């Protein structure tokens, strides 16, 4: 059952929570600090199980018809598993949240609460953002929240250009990735931003948000901004030229690699800067 819960938590996507937590620490000027460990552990299986376990429970109907599901890109669960998944979410998350309530300052707790609630109600009724055009995309800005609450947990001011840049980046990527599911979502009566705009419109929407993210990143790091612009530009142009769900499906593997590549550039630059700053 543990291995099943790990699969449901989408390990290939853990970089979105672990990476932002680590970068949030580096942005305050620390290569490592032990008080980040609880946040970092929470960003592994527990929080990803919350995101994707809740998603799988409420998306059983569409997932059953989606050929992508059943592997690394997302589990295809049986209704009988819902209770076990919810129990797993509770047992892995409640201890961390209880600990945070006792040790973290109020501003950090407020952002953590928003982080949790947005991802729960992305999938769960009555809000179910994923079935509401534009809100499905905009709600994914929450992936960047660790760049805010990690510094706040340490009593530091967030680097807002980086945080807002990642928020806008996440909005773009969500709609771009949803293009591959346009047919399945439309058949299920779900009107996502991608369904509403169509593949070509989704390319324009994503491109606009990626332009904004590039501008924000440029205020922090020109190399990161350049890498972001290059990869995003290639993805958007490729989809715009062949605006079909099949194109989105073909490009998805590169979209998954996007945060690994851009994050590696950002991380390497931050580490080098911190090391040089320590030893010069």
PDB file of C-alpha atoms in Angstrom:
ATOM      1  CA  UNK A   1       0.000   0.000   0.000  1.00  0.00           C
ATOM      2  CA  UNK A   2       2.887   2.363   0.736  1.00  0.00           C
ATOM      3  CA  UNK A   3       4.286   1.897  -2.766  1.00  0.00           C
ATOM      4  CA  UNK A   4       0.798   2.543  -4.146  1.00  0.00           C
ATOM      5  CA  UNK A   5       0.549   5.829  -2.220  1.00  0.00           C
ATOM      6  CA  UNK A   6       3.997   6.832  -3.486  1.00  0.00           C
ATOM      7  CA  UNK A   7       2.856   6.200  -7.070  1.00  0.00           C
ATOM      8  CA  UNK A   8      -0.294   8.270  -6.490  1.00  0.00           C
ATOM      9  CA  UNK A   9       1.881  11.140  -5.188  1.00  0.00           C
ATOM     10  CA  UNK A  10       3.582  11.459  -8.638  1.00  0.00           C
ATOM     11  CA  UNK A  11       7.291  11.284  -7.602  1.00  0.00           C
ATOM     12  CA  UNK A  12       8.334  12.701 -10.977  1.00  0.00           C
ATOM     13  CA  UNK A  13       6.573  15.940  -9.977  1.00  0.00           C
ATOM     14  CA  UNK A  14       7.994  16.229  -6.446  1.00  0.00           C
ATOM     15  CA  UNK A  15      10.537  18.698  -7.821  1.00  0.00           C
ATOM     16  CA  UNK A  16       7.734  21.280  -7.867  1.00  0.00           C
ATOM     17  CA  UNK A  17       7.485  21.233  -4.068  1.00  0.00           C
ATOM     18  CA  UNK A  18      10.964  20.123  -2.972  1.00  0.00           C
ATOM     19  CA  UNK A  19      12.721  22.427  -5.407  1.00  0.00           C
ATOM     20  CA  UNK A  20      10.780  25.519  -4.395  1.00  0.00           C
ATOM     21  CA  UNK A  21      11.367  24.776  -0.710  1.00  0.00           C
ATOM     22  CA  UNK A  22      15.131  24.495  -1.220  1.00  0.00           C
ATOM     23  CA  UNK A  23      15.268  27.592  -3.428  1.00  0.00           C
ATOM     24  CA  UNK A  24      13.240  29.473  -0.829  1.00  0.00           C
ATOM     25  CA  UNK A  25      15.990  28.670   1.692  1.00  0.00           C
ATOM     26  CA  UNK A  26      18.781  29.669  -0.705  1.00  0.00           C
ATOM     27  CA  UNK A  27      17.092  32.963  -1.541  1.00  0.00           C
ATOM     28  CA  UNK A  28      17.396  34.072   2.080  1.00  0.00           C
ATOM     29  CA  UNK A  29      21.165  33.486   1.856  1.00  0.00           C
ATOM     30  CA  UNK A  30      21.636  30.070   3.488  1.00  0.00           C
ATOM     31  CA  UNK A  31      23.101  27.004   1.813  1.00  0.00           C
ATOM     32  CA  UNK A  32      21.638  24.852   4.584  1.00  0.00           C
ATOM     33  CA  UNK A  33      19.848  25.243   7.892  1.00  0.00           C
ATOM     34  CA  UNK A  34      18.429  22.484  10.030  1.00  0.00           C
ATOM     35  CA  UNK A  35      15.145  24.250  10.733  1.00  0.00           C
ATOM     36  CA  UNK A  36      14.165  23.748   7.089  1.00  0.00           C
ATOM     37  CA  UNK A  37      14.073  19.948   7.530  1.00  0.00           C
ATOM     38  CA  UNK A  38      10.400  19.700   8.638  1.00  0.00           C
ATOM     39  CA  UNK A  39       9.285  21.850   5.691  1.00  0.00           C
ATOM     40  CA  UNK A  40      11.474  19.877   3.318  1.00  0.00           C
ATOM     41  CA  UNK A  41      10.166  16.502   4.533  1.00  0.00           C
ATOM     42  CA  UNK A  42       6.591  17.752   4.255  1.00  0.00           C
ATOM     43  CA  UNK A  43       7.322  18.755   0.650  1.00  0.00           C
ATOM     44  CA  UNK A  44       8.081  15.139  -0.304  1.00  0.00           C
ATOM     45  CA  UNK A  45       5.450  12.401  -0.013  1.00  0.00           C
ATOM     46  CA  UNK A  46       3.006  14.106   2.409  1.00  0.00           C
ATOM     47  CA  UNK A  47       2.112  17.247   0.488  1.00  0.00           C
ATOM     48  CA  UNK A  48       2.314  15.623  -2.930  1.00  0.00           C
ATOM     49  CA  UNK A  49      -0.031  12.896  -1.727  1.00  0.00           C
ATOM     50  CA  UNK A  50      -2.399  15.655  -0.611  1.00  0.00           C
ATOM     51  CA  UNK A  51      -2.258  17.347  -4.020  1.00  0.00           C
ATOM     52  CA  UNK A  52      -2.549  14.304  -6.236  1.00  0.00           C
ATOM     53  CA  UNK A  53      -4.394  11.911  -3.948  1.00  0.00           C
ATOM     54  CA  UNK A  54      -7.287  14.338  -3.568  1.00  0.00           C
ATOM     55  CA  UNK A  55      -7.114  14.991  -7.312  1.00  0.00           C
ATOM     56  CA  UNK A  56      -7.346  11.282  -8.146  1.00  0.00           C
ATOM     57  CA  UNK A  57     -10.313  10.770  -5.831  1.00  0.00           C
ATOM     58  CA  UNK A  58     -12.401  13.450  -7.520  1.00  0.00           C
ATOM     59  CA  UNK A  59     -11.167  12.761 -11.067  1.00  0.00           C
ATOM     60  CA  UNK A  60     -11.935   9.047 -11.226  1.00  0.00           C
ATOM     61  CA  UNK A  61     -14.425   9.414 -14.077  1.00  0.00           C
ATOM     62  CA  UNK A  62     -12.139  11.349 -16.404  1.00  0.00           C
ATOM     63  CA  UNK A  63      -8.991   9.436 -15.390  1.00  0.00           C
ATOM     64  CA  UNK A  64     -10.673   6.151 -16.337  1.00  0.00           C
ATOM     65  CA  UNK A  65     -10.929   7.414 -19.928  1.00  0.00           C
ATOM     66  CA  UNK A  66      -7.482   9.011 -20.078  1.00  0.00           C
ATOM     67  CA  UNK A  67      -4.759   6.897 -21.657  1.00  0.00           C
ATOM     68  CA  UNK A  68      -2.058   8.889 -19.813  1.00  0.00           C
ATOM     69  CA  UNK A  69      -3.233   7.669 -16.441  1.00  0.00           C
ATOM     70  CA  UNK A  70      -1.993   4.514 -14.811  1.00  0.00           C
ATOM     71  CA  UNK A  71       1.726   5.305 -14.687  1.00  0.00           C
ATOM     72  CA  UNK A  72       4.180   8.029 -13.700  1.00  0.00           C
ATOM     73  CA  UNK A  73       1.916  10.739 -15.113  1.00  0.00           C
ATOM     74  CA  UNK A  74      -0.878   9.834 -12.728  1.00  0.00           C
ATOM     75  CA  UNK A  75      -2.524   6.852 -11.109  1.00  0.00           C
ATOM     76  CA  UNK A  76      -5.854   5.410 -12.149  1.00  0.00           C
ATOM     77  CA  UNK A  77      -7.526   4.527  -8.862  1.00  0.00           C
ATOM     78  CA  UNK A  78     -10.512   2.376  -7.945  1.00  0.00           C
ATOM     79  CA  UNK A  79     -13.335   3.819  -5.885  1.00  0.00           C
ATOM     80  CA  UNK A  80     -12.485   1.406  -3.084  1.00  0.00           C
ATOM     81  CA  UNK A  81      -9.093   3.115  -2.678  1.00  0.00           C
ATOM     82  CA  UNK A  82     -10.520   6.539  -1.823  1.00  0.00           C
ATOM     83  CA  UNK A  83     -10.791   5.868   1.902  1.00  0.00           C
ATOM     84  CA  UNK A  84      -7.211   4.588   2.082  1.00  0.00           C
ATOM     85  CA  UNK A  85      -5.887   7.583   0.161  1.00  0.00           C
ATOM     86  CA  UNK A  86      -7.698  10.041   2.440  1.00  0.00           C
ATOM     87  CA  UNK A  87      -6.335   8.211   5.477  1.00  0.00           C
ATOM     88  CA  UNK A  88      -2.838   8.379   3.976  1.00  0.00           C
ATOM     89  CA  UNK A  89      -3.226  12.118   3.341  1.00  0.00           C
ATOM     90  CA  UNK A  90      -4.365  12.707   6.914  1.00  0.00           C
ATOM     91  CA  UNK A  91      -1.702  10.551   8.592  1.00  0.00           C
ATOM     92  CA  UNK A  92       1.170  12.058   6.614  1.00  0.00           C
ATOM     93  CA  UNK A  93       0.084  15.709   6.737  1.00  0.00           C
ATOM     94  CA  UNK A  94      -1.578  16.348  10.100  1.00  0.00           C
ATOM     95  CA  UNK A  95       1.596  15.801  12.205  1.00  0.00           C
ATOM     96  CA  UNK A  96       3.507  18.335  10.103  1.00  0.00           C
ATOM     97  CA  UNK A  97       0.717  20.906  10.195  1.00  0.00           C
ATOM     98  CA  UNK A  98       0.379  20.509  13.966  1.00  0.00           C
ATOM     99  CA  UNK A  99       4.117  21.050  14.367  1.00  0.00           C
ATOM    100  CA  UNK A 100       4.048  24.144  12.144  1.00  0.00           C
ATOM    101  CA  UNK A 101       1.227  25.646  14.225  1.00  0.00           C
ATOM    102  CA  UNK A 102       3.491  25.580  17.286  1.00  0.00           C
ATOM    103  CA  UNK A 103       6.778  26.754  15.783  1.00  0.00           C
ATOM    104  CA  UNK A 104       6.147  28.998  12.766  1.00  0.00           C
ATOM    105  CA  UNK A 105       5.172  32.685  12.788  1.00  0.00           C
ATOM    106  CA  UNK A 106       1.689  33.754  11.749  1.00  0.00           C
ATOM    107  CA  UNK A 107       2.625  35.145   8.298  1.00  0.00           C
ATOM    108  CA  UNK A 108       4.215  31.837   7.299  1.00  0.00           C
ATOM    109  CA  UNK A 109       1.208  29.904   8.637  1.00  0.00           C
ATOM    110  CA  UNK A 110      -1.182  32.051   6.601  1.00  0.00           C
ATOM    111  CA  UNK A 111       0.649  31.230   3.367  1.00  0.00           C
ATOM    112  CA  UNK A 112       0.874  27.545   4.312  1.00  0.00           C
ATOM    113  CA  UNK A 113      -2.875  27.489   4.982  1.00  0.00           C
ATOM    114  CA  UNK A 114      -3.505  29.035   1.553  1.00  0.00           C
ATOM    115  CA  UNK A 115      -1.117  26.481   0.000  1.00  0.00           C
ATOM    116  CA  UNK A 116      -3.093  23.592   1.497  1.00  0.00           C
ATOM    117  CA  UNK A 117      -6.584  24.927   0.835  1.00  0.00           C
ATOM    118  CA  UNK A 118      -5.935  25.918  -2.772  1.00  0.00           C
ATOM    119  CA  UNK A 119      -4.648  22.472  -3.655  1.00  0.00           C
ATOM    120  CA  UNK A 120      -7.469  20.690  -1.855  1.00  0.00           C
ATOM    121  CA  UNK A 121     -10.140  22.772  -3.536  1.00  0.00           C
ATOM    122  CA  UNK A 122      -8.434  22.617  -6.901  1.00  0.00           C
ATOM    123  CA  UNK A 123      -9.993  19.159  -7.101  1.00  0.00           C
ATOM    124  CA  UNK A 124     -12.583  18.969  -4.339  1.00  0.00           C
ATOM    125  CA  UNK A 125     -16.097  20.450  -4.407  1.00  0.00           C
ATOM    126  CA  UNK A 126     -17.691  22.844  -3.845  1.00  0.00           C
ATOM    127  CA  UNK A 127     -14.990  25.110  -5.287  1.00  0.00           C
ATOM    128  CA  UNK A 128     -13.270  22.593  -7.602  1.00  0.00           C
ATOM    129  CA  UNK A 129     -11.093  25.144  -9.358  1.00  0.00           C
ATOM    130  CA  UNK A 130      -9.984  22.659 -12.007  1.00  0.00           C
ATOM    131  CA  UNK A 131     -13.437  22.691 -13.565  1.00  0.00           C
ATOM    132  CA  UNK A 132     -13.641  26.504 -13.659  1.00  0.00           C
ATOM    133  CA  UNK A 133     -11.992  28.227 -16.594  1.00  0.00           C
ATOM    134  CA  UNK A 134      -9.186  30.612 -15.672  1.00  0.00           C
ATOM    135  CA  UNK A 135      -9.443  29.689 -11.982  1.00  0.00           C
ATOM    136  CA  UNK A 136      -7.970  26.280 -12.820  1.00  0.00           C
ATOM    137  CA  UNK A 137      -4.910  27.996 -14.241  1.00  0.00           C
ATOM    138  CA  UNK A 138      -4.624  30.868 -11.777  1.00  0.00           C
ATOM    139  CA  UNK A 139      -4.911  28.573  -8.752  1.00  0.00           C
ATOM    140  CA  UNK A 140      -1.691  26.850  -9.818  1.00  0.00           C
ATOM    141  CA  UNK A 141       0.205  29.974  -8.789  1.00  0.00           C
ATOM    142  CA  UNK A 142       0.173  28.237  -5.394  1.00  0.00           C
ATOM    143  CA  UNK A 143       3.092  26.058  -6.512  1.00  0.00           C
ATOM    144  CA  UNK A 144       5.281  29.113  -5.878  1.00  0.00           C
ATOM    145  CA  UNK A 145       4.099  29.709  -2.316  1.00  0.00           C
ATOM    146  CA  UNK A 146       7.153  28.028  -0.701  1.00  0.00           C
ATOM    147  CA  UNK A 147       9.224  30.939  -2.052  1.00  0.00           C
ATOM    148  CA  UNK A 148       7.088  33.064   0.272  1.00  0.00           C
ATOM    149  CA  UNK A 149       6.445  30.969   3.364  1.00  0.00           C
ATOM    150  CA  UNK A 150       9.945  29.486   3.689  1.00  0.00           C
ATOM    151  CA  UNK A 151      11.596  32.919   4.110  1.00  0.00           C
ATOM    152  CA  UNK A 152       8.741  34.023   6.366  1.00  0.00           C
ATOM    153  CA  UNK A 153       9.297  30.900   8.492  1.00  0.00           C
ATOM    154  CA  UNK A 154      12.868  32.119   9.042  1.00  0.00           C
ATOM    155  CA  UNK A 155      11.782  35.671   9.800  1.00  0.00           C
ATOM    156  CA  UNK A 156      13.072  36.962   6.458  1.00  0.00           C
ATOM    157  CA  UNK A 157      11.442  38.945   3.657  1.00  0.00           C
ATOM    158  CA  UNK A 158      10.656  36.915   0.512  1.00  0.00           C
ATOM    159  CA  UNK A 159      12.319  37.792  -2.778  1.00  0.00           C
ATOM    160  CA  UNK A 160       9.056  38.897  -4.350  1.00  0.00           C
ATOM    161  CA  UNK A 161      10.329  39.105  -7.940  1.00  0.00           C
ATOM    162  CA  UNK A 162      11.297  35.427  -7.784  1.00  0.00           C
ATOM    163  CA  UNK A 163       8.049  34.424  -6.067  1.00  0.00           C
ATOM    164  CA  UNK A 164       5.805  36.336  -8.473  1.00  0.00           C
ATOM    165  CA  UNK A 165       7.860  35.072 -11.396  1.00  0.00           C
ATOM    166  CA  UNK A 166       7.291  31.476 -10.352  1.00  0.00           C
ATOM    167  CA  UNK A 167       3.599  32.142  -9.726  1.00  0.00           C
ATOM    168  CA  UNK A 168       3.129  33.422 -13.274  1.00  0.00           C
ATOM    169  CA  UNK A 169       5.278  30.578 -14.621  1.00  0.00           C
ATOM    170  CA  UNK A 170       3.036  28.043 -12.889  1.00  0.00           C
ATOM    171  CA  UNK A 171      -0.115  29.641 -14.324  1.00  0.00           C
ATOM    172  CA  UNK A 172       1.345  29.293 -17.827  1.00  0.00           C
ATOM    173  CA  UNK A 173       2.498  25.717 -17.390  1.00  0.00           C
ATOM    174  CA  UNK A 174      -0.830  24.495 -16.055  1.00  0.00           C
ATOM    175  CA  UNK A 175      -2.758  25.611 -19.126  1.00  0.00           C
ATOM    176  CA  UNK A 176      -0.038  24.406 -21.472  1.00  0.00           C
ATOM    177  CA  UNK A 177      -0.066  20.921 -19.910  1.00  0.00           C
ATOM    178  CA  UNK A 178      -3.887  20.809 -19.944  1.00  0.00           C
ATOM    179  CA  UNK A 179      -3.977  21.059 -23.746  1.00  0.00           C
ATOM    180  CA  UNK A 180      -3.286  17.327 -24.042  1.00  0.00           C
ATOM    181  CA  UNK A 181      -6.464  16.585 -22.054  1.00  0.00           C
ATOM    182  CA  UNK A 182      -8.809  18.863 -24.000  1.00  0.00           C
ATOM    183  CA  UNK A 183     -10.778  16.016 -25.584  1.00  0.00           C
ATOM    184  CA  UNK A 184     -11.183  14.022 -22.373  1.00  0.00           C
ATOM    185  CA  UNK A 185     -12.140  17.092 -20.341  1.00  0.00           C
ATOM    186  CA  UNK A 186     -14.631  18.278 -22.961  1.00  0.00           C
ATOM    187  CA  UNK A 187     -16.250  14.824 -23.113  1.00  0.00           C
ATOM    188  CA  UNK A 188     -16.601  14.883 -19.317  1.00  0.00           C
ATOM    189  CA  UNK A 189     -18.185  18.350 -19.404  1.00  0.00           C
ATOM    190  CA  UNK A 190     -15.203  20.030 -17.723  1.00  0.00           C
ATOM    191  CA  UNK A 191     -14.462  23.488 -19.122  1.00  0.00           C
ATOM    192  CA  UNK A 192     -10.820  24.162 -18.315  1.00  0.00           C
ATOM    193  CA  UNK A 193      -8.944  27.186 -19.587  1.00  0.00           C
ATOM    194  CA  UNK A 194      -7.467  24.970 -22.305  1.00  0.00           C
ATOM    195  CA  UNK A 195     -10.907  23.678 -23.330  1.00  0.00           C
ATOM    196  CA  UNK A 196     -12.319  27.219 -23.358  1.00  0.00           C
ATOM    197  CA  UNK A 197      -9.473  28.763 -25.365  1.00  0.00           C
ATOM    198  CA  UNK A 198      -8.614  25.807 -27.570  1.00  0.00           C
ATOM    199  CA  UNK A 199      -5.080  24.631 -28.212  1.00  0.00           C
ATOM    200  CA  UNK A 200      -3.952  27.748 -30.114  1.00  0.00           C
ATOM    201  CA  UNK A 201      -5.567  30.126 -27.629  1.00  0.00           C
ATOM    202  CA  UNK A 202      -3.958  28.178 -24.777  1.00  0.00           C
ATOM    203  CA  UNK A 203      -0.571  28.643 -26.448  1.00  0.00           C
ATOM    204  CA  UNK A 204      -1.118  32.419 -26.546  1.00  0.00           C
ATOM    205  CA  UNK A 205      -2.372  32.488 -22.930  1.00  0.00           C
ATOM    206  CA  UNK A 206       0.592  30.436 -21.697  1.00  0.00           C
ATOM    207  CA  UNK A 207       3.016  32.483 -23.745  1.00  0.00           C
ATOM    208  CA  UNK A 208       1.767  35.733 -22.217  1.00  0.00           C
ATOM    209  CA  UNK A 209       2.236  34.428 -18.670  1.00  0.00           C
ATOM    210  CA  UNK A 210       5.675  33.043 -19.516  1.00  0.00           C
ATOM    211  CA  UNK A 211       6.685  36.461 -20.870  1.00  0.00           C
ATOM    212  CA  UNK A 212       5.667  37.983 -17.535  1.00  0.00           C
ATOM    213  CA  UNK A 213       7.571  35.313 -15.616  1.00  0.00           C
ATOM    214  CA  UNK A 214      10.670  35.987 -17.722  1.00  0.00           C
ATOM    215  CA  UNK A 215      10.467  39.692 -16.890  1.00  0.00           C
ATOM    216  CA  UNK A 216      10.223  38.905 -13.165  1.00  0.00           C
ATOM    217  CA  UNK A 217      13.107  36.402 -13.286  1.00  0.00           C
ATOM    218  CA  UNK A 218      15.256  38.975 -15.107  1.00  0.00           C
ATOM    219  CA  UNK A 219      15.065  41.162 -11.986  1.00  0.00           C
ATOM    220  CA  UNK A 220      16.725  38.342 -10.051  1.00  0.00           C
ATOM    221  CA  UNK A 221      18.858  36.435 -12.578  1.00  0.00           C
ATOM    222  CA  UNK A 222      19.444  37.103 -16.276  1.00  0.00           C
ATOM    223  CA  UNK A 223      20.665  33.521 -16.998  1.00  0.00           C
ATOM    224  CA  UNK A 224      17.491  32.056 -15.475  1.00  0.00           C
ATOM    225  CA  UNK A 225      15.370  34.509 -17.440  1.00  0.00           C
ATOM    226  CA  UNK A 226      17.171  33.578 -20.666  1.00  0.00           C
ATOM    227  CA  UNK A 227      16.708  29.833 -20.109  1.00  0.00           C
ATOM    228  CA  UNK A 228      13.068  30.374 -19.200  1.00  0.00           C
ATOM    229  CA  UNK A 229      12.443  32.433 -22.338  1.00  0.00           C
ATOM    230  CA  UNK A 230      14.184  29.910 -24.589  1.00  0.00           C
ATOM    231  CA  UNK A 231      12.348  26.818 -23.337  1.00  0.00           C
ATOM    232  CA  UNK A 232       8.965  28.522 -22.981  1.00  0.00           C
ATOM    233  CA  UNK A 233       9.301  30.121 -26.399  1.00  0.00           C
ATOM    234  CA  UNK A 234      10.040  26.792 -28.053  1.00  0.00           C
ATOM    235  CA  UNK A 235       7.111  25.078 -26.328  1.00  0.00           C
ATOM    236  CA  UNK A 236       4.654  27.847 -27.196  1.00  0.00           C
ATOM    237  CA  UNK A 237       5.734  28.142 -30.832  1.00  0.00           C
ATOM    238  CA  UNK A 238       5.590  24.361 -31.270  1.00  0.00           C
ATOM    239  CA  UNK A 239       2.038  24.217 -29.935  1.00  0.00           C
ATOM    240  CA  UNK A 240       0.917  27.305 -31.857  1.00  0.00           C
ATOM    241  CA  UNK A 241       2.106  25.830 -35.143  1.00  0.00           C
ATOM    242  CA  UNK A 242       0.304  22.528 -34.550  1.00  0.00           C
ATOM    243  CA  UNK A 243      -2.566  23.414 -32.182  1.00  0.00           C
ATOM    244  CA  UNK A 244      -3.865  19.958 -31.308  1.00  0.00           C
ATOM    245  CA  UNK A 245      -4.123  17.907 -28.106  1.00  0.00           C
ATOM    246  CA  UNK A 246      -1.752  15.406 -29.697  1.00  0.00           C
ATOM    247  CA  UNK A 247       0.902  18.121 -29.892  1.00  0.00           C
ATOM    248  CA  UNK A 248       0.395  18.938 -26.229  1.00  0.00           C
ATOM    249  CA  UNK A 249       0.773  15.241 -25.434  1.00  0.00           C
ATOM    250  CA  UNK A 250       3.989  15.020 -27.454  1.00  0.00           C
ATOM    251  CA  UNK A 251       5.445  18.119 -25.793  1.00  0.00           C
ATOM    252  CA  UNK A 252       4.463  17.089 -22.269  1.00  0.00           C
ATOM    253  CA  UNK A 253       7.710  15.204 -21.647  1.00  0.00           C
ATOM    254  CA  UNK A 254       9.618  18.417 -22.364  1.00  0.00           C
ATOM    255  CA  UNK A 255       7.263  20.387 -20.163  1.00  0.00           C
ATOM    256  CA  UNK A 256       8.026  17.991 -17.311  1.00  0.00           C
ATOM    257  CA  UNK A 257      11.746  18.556 -17.896  1.00  0.00           C
ATOM    258  CA  UNK A 258      11.292  22.343 -17.962  1.00  0.00           C
ATOM    259  CA  UNK A 259      11.391  22.918 -14.166  1.00  0.00           C
ATOM    260  CA  UNK A 260      14.334  20.518 -13.809  1.00  0.00           C
ATOM    261  CA  UNK A 261      16.389  22.450 -16.367  1.00  0.00           C
ATOM    262  CA  UNK A 262      15.419  25.967 -15.287  1.00  0.00           C
ATOM    263  CA  UNK A 263      15.595  25.003 -11.621  1.00  0.00           C
ATOM    264  CA  UNK A 264      19.082  23.543 -12.079  1.00  0.00           C
ATOM    265  CA  UNK A 265      20.300  26.777 -13.638  1.00  0.00           C
ATOM    266  CA  UNK A 266      18.742  28.840 -10.843  1.00  0.00           C
ATOM    267  CA  UNK A 267      20.003  26.491  -8.143  1.00  0.00           C
ATOM    268  CA  UNK A 268      23.554  26.309  -9.499  1.00  0.00           C
ATOM    269  CA  UNK A 269      23.764  30.089  -9.736  1.00  0.00           C
ATOM    270  CA  UNK A 270      22.449  30.537  -6.202  1.00  0.00           C
ATOM    271  CA  UNK A 271      24.838  27.945  -4.760  1.00  0.00           C
ATOM    272  CA  UNK A 272      27.844  29.443  -6.535  1.00  0.00           C
ATOM    273  CA  UNK A 273      26.878  32.921  -5.330  1.00  0.00           C
ATOM    274  CA  UNK A 274      26.425  31.719  -1.759  1.00  0.00           C
ATOM    275  CA  UNK A 275      29.724  29.812  -1.738  1.00  0.00           C
ATOM    276  CA  UNK A 276      31.674  32.710  -3.215  1.00  0.00           C
ATOM    277  CA  UNK A 277      29.996  35.043  -0.785  1.00  0.00           C
ATOM    278  CA  UNK A 278      31.121  32.877   2.112  1.00  0.00           C
ATOM    279  CA  UNK A 279      34.708  32.488   1.026  1.00  0.00           C
ATOM    280  CA  UNK A 280      35.567  35.876  -0.511  1.00  0.00           C
TER     281      UNK A 280
END
